Short mmCIF file of C-alpha atoms in Angstrom, two decimals:
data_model
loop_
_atom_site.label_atom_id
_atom_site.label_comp_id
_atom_site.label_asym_id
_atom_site.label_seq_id
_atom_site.Cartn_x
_atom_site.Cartn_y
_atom_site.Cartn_z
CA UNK W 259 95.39 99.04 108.99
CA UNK W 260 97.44 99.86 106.13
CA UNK W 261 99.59 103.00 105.90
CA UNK W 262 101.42 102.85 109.07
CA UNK W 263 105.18 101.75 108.79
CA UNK W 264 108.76 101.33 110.83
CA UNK W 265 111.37 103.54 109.06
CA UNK W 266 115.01 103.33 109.66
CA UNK W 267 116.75 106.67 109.54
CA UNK W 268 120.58 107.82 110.22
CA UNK W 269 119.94 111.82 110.50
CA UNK W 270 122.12 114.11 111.52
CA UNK W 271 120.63 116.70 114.02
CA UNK W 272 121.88 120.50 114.07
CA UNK W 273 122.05 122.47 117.01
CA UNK W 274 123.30 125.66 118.52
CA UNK W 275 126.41 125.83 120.40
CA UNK W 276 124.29 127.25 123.26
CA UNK W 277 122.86 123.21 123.31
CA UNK W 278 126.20 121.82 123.81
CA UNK W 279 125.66 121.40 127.45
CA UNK W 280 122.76 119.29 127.53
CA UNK W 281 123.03 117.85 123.78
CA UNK W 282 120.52 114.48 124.37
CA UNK W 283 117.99 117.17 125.63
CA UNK W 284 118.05 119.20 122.37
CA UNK W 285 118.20 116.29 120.50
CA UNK W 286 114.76 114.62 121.80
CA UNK W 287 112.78 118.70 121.34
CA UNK W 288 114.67 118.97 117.57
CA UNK W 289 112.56 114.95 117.02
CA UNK W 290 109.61 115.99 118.85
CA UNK W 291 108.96 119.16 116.70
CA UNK W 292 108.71 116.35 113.62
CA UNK W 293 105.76 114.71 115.39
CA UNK W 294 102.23 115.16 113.83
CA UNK W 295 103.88 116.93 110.74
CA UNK W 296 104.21 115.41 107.08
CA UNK W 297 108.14 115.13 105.90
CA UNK W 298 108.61 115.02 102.17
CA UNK W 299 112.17 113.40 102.91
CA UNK W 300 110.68 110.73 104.95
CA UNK W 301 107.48 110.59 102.67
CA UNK W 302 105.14 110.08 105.93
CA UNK W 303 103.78 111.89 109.03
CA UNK W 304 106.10 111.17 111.95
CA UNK W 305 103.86 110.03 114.67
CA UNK W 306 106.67 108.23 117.31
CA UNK W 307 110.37 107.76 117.40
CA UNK W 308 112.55 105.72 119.38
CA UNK W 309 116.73 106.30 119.13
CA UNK W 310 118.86 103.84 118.62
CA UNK W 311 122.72 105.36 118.77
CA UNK W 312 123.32 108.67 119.17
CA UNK W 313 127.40 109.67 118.49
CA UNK W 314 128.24 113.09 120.93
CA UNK W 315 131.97 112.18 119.76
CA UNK W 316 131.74 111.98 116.44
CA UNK W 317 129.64 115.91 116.45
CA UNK W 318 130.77 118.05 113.63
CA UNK W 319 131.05 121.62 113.79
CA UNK W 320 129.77 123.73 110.75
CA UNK W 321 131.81 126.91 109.54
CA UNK W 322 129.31 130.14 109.11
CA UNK W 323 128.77 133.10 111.17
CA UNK W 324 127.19 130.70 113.79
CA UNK W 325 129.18 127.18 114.25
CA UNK W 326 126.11 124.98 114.65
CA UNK W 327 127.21 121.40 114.70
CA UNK W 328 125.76 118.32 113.73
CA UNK W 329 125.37 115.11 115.54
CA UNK W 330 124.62 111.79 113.73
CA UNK W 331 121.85 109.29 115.65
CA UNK W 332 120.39 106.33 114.22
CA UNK W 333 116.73 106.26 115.10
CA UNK W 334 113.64 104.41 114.27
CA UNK W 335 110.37 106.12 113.27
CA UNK W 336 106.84 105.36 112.88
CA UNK W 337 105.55 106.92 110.56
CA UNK W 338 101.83 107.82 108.90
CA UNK W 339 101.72 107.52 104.86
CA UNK W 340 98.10 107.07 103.41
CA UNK W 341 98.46 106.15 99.32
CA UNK W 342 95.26 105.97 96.98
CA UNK W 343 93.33 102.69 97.55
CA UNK W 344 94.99 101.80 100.72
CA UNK W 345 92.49 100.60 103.59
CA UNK W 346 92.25 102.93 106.81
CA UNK W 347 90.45 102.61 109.71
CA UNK W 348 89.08 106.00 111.89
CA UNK W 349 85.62 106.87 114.11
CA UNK W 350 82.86 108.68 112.18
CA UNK W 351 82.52 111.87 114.44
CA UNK W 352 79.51 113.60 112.24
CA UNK W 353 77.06 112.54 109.65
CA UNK W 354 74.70 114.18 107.18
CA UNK W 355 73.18 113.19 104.25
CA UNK W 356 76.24 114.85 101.93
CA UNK W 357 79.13 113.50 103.68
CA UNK W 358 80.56 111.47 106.63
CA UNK W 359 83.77 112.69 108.62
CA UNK W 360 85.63 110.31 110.08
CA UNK W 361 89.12 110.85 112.48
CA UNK W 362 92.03 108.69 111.91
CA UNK W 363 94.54 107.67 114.71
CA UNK W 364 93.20 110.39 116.84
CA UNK W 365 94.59 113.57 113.93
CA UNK W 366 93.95 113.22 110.95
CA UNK W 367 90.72 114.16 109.43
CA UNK W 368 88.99 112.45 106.53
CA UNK W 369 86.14 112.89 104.80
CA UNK W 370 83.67 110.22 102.20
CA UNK W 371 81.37 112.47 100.21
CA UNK W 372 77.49 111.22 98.98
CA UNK W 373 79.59 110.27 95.71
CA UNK W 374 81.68 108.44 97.17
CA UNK W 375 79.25 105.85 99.54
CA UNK W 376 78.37 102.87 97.43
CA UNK W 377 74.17 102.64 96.52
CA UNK W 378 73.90 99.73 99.20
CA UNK W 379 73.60 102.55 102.02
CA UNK W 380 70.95 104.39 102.52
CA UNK W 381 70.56 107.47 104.76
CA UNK W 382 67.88 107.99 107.23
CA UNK W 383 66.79 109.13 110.97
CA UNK W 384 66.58 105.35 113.20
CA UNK W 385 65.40 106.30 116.59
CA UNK W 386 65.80 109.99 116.32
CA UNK W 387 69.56 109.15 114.85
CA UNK W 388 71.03 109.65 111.51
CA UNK W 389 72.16 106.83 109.64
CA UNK W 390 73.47 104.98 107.03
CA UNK W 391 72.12 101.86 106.42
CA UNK W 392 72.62 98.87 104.64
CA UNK W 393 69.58 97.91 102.40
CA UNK W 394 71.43 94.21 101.77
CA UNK W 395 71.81 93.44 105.72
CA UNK W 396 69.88 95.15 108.44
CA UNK W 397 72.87 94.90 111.22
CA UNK W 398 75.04 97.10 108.81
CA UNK W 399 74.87 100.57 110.16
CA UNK W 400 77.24 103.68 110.01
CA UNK W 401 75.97 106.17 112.69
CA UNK W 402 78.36 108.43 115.03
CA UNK W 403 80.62 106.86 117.31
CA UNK W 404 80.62 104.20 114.69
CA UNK W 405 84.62 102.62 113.87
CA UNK W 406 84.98 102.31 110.10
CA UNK W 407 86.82 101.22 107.38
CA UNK W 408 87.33 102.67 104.15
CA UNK W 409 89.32 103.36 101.01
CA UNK W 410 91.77 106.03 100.94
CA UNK W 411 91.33 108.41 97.24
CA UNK W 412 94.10 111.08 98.42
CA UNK W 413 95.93 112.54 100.90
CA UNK W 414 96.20 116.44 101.78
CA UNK W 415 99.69 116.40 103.00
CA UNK W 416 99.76 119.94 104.36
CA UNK W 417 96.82 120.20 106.53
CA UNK W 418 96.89 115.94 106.88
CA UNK W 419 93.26 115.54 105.45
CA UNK W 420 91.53 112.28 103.36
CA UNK W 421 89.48 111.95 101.65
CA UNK W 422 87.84 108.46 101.75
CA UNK W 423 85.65 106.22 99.77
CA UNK W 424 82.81 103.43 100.90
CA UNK W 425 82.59 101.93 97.37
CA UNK W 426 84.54 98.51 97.78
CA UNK W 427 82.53 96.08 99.54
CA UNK W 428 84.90 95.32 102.26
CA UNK W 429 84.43 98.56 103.70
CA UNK W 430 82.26 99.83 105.96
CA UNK W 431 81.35 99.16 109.38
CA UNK W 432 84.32 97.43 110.98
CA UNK W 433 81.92 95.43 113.79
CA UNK W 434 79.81 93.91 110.96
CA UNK W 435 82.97 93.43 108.85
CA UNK W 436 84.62 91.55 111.14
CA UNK W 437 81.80 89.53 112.10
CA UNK W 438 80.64 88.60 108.52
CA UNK W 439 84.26 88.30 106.98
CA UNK W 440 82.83 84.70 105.35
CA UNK W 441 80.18 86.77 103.39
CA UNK W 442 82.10 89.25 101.82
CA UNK W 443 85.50 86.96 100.93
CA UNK W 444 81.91 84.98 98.89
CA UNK W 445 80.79 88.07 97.32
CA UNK W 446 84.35 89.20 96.13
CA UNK W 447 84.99 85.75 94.56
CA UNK W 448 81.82 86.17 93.33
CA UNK W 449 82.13 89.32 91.42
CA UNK W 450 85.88 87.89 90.26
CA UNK W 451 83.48 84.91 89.05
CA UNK W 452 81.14 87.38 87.00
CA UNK W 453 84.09 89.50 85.36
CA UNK W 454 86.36 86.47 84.70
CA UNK W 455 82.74 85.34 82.35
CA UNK W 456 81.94 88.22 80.85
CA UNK W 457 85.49 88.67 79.39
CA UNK W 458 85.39 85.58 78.05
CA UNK W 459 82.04 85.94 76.51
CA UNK W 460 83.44 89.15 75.03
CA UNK W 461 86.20 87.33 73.46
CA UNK W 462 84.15 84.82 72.28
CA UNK W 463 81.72 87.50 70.73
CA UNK W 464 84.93 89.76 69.32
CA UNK W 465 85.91 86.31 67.19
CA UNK W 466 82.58 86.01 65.88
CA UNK W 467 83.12 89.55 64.69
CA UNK W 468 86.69 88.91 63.15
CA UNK W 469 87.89 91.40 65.37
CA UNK W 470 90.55 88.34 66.54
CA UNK W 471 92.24 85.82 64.93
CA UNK W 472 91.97 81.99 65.65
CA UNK W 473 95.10 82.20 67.05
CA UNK W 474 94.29 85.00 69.30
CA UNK W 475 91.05 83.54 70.21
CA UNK W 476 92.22 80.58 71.58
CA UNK W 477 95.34 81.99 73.15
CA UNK W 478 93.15 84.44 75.48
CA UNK W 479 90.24 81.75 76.28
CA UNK W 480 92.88 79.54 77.06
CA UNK W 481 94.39 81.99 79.61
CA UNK W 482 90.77 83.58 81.04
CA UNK W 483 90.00 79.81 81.51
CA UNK W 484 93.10 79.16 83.54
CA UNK W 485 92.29 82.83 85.76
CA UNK W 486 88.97 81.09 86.44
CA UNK W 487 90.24 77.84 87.70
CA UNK W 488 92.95 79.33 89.70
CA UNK W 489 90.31 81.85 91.63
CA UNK W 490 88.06 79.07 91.82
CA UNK W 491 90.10 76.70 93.93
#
């Protein structure tokens, strides 16, 4: 699943004086309080950490009113960051006609409205259930309980919400995906196959039309011939 990633981080952890006695203690409850929570510094959701080093010796004490002091660790972080188009993977917990919510990695919620669910699923009641199901293959069905994978649109990074889409045809149903991987690598090249022809049928149509030169003409069929080969083999 895409948006999960190992960051390597040297911090430097602030505590009270009243910590000093117990300092690896304080340490691990200042880290845990980052868990579940988005950090703009870290541009992720910090969802485990694990410490590398952690320097007591080398602890620096801050001049104010209260002498905090800092202690430097290196520590490695996992850490949640969904972009735009991204592929994520959650279980649909409700369904309705309008929408399906999905949770991600046990959290995060995430939501693919009517708009957003490609015209290849169809919703309906099967055996007193609702579903969505595929009109193109029968075994194809979203219904609760069901593990999913979809496109991410954006991210709400304060209250950690999605919001998804179904539209690329490797999404969907992660059993059938899985299962029928053959089938939908065929229809992707096969949609490349249908683009790659109808540019160059524009191009040949804008020359006709003296929208191009000669030059130009033969420069670009040249190249959308060569894109074709290449996806072909």
């Amino acid at each position: 699943m895409d948006g999960l990633k190992v960051s390597k981080a040297n911090l430097t952890v602030y505590l009270h004086p009243s910590k000093s006695r117990d300092v690896s203690e304080a340490i691990f409850r200042e880290l845990s309080s980052l868990l579940f929570t988005f950090s703009e510094a870290l541009d992720g959701v910090v969802l485990a950490y694990d410490i590398n080093s952690l320097d007591n010796k080398n602890a620096k004490i801050l001049s104010g009113v209260i002498p905090y002091f800092g202690v430097p660790l290196s520590v490695d972080l996992l850490l949640f960051s969904p972009k735009p188009h991204m592929l994520l993977e959650g279980k649909v917990v409700k369904l309705s006609q309008e929408s399906i919510h999905v949770v991600v990695l046990g959290f995060s919620s995430a939501i693919i409205t009517e708009k957003d669910i490609r015209e290849e699923f169809v919703y309906k009641t099967k055996h007193e259930q609702d579903v969505y199901a595929s009109k193109s293959h029968k075994r194809h069905v979203i219904k609760v309980g069901t593990m999913i994978r979809f496109s991410v649109k954006s991210f709400d990074e304060e209250i950690l919400h999605i919001y998804g889409s179904l539209m690329p045809d490797h999404t969907g149903s992660i059993h059938w995906l899985e299962k029928h991987s053959d089938l939908i690598s065929h229809t992707d090249r096969n949609a490349k196959k249908r683009e790659s022809e109808g540019e160059l049928t524009t191009l040949k149509q804008d020359a006709i039309d003296g929208k191009l030169s000669p030059l130009d003409t033969a420069q670009k069929i040249k190249k959308s011939k060569k894109q074709k080969i290449q996806e072909e083999s």
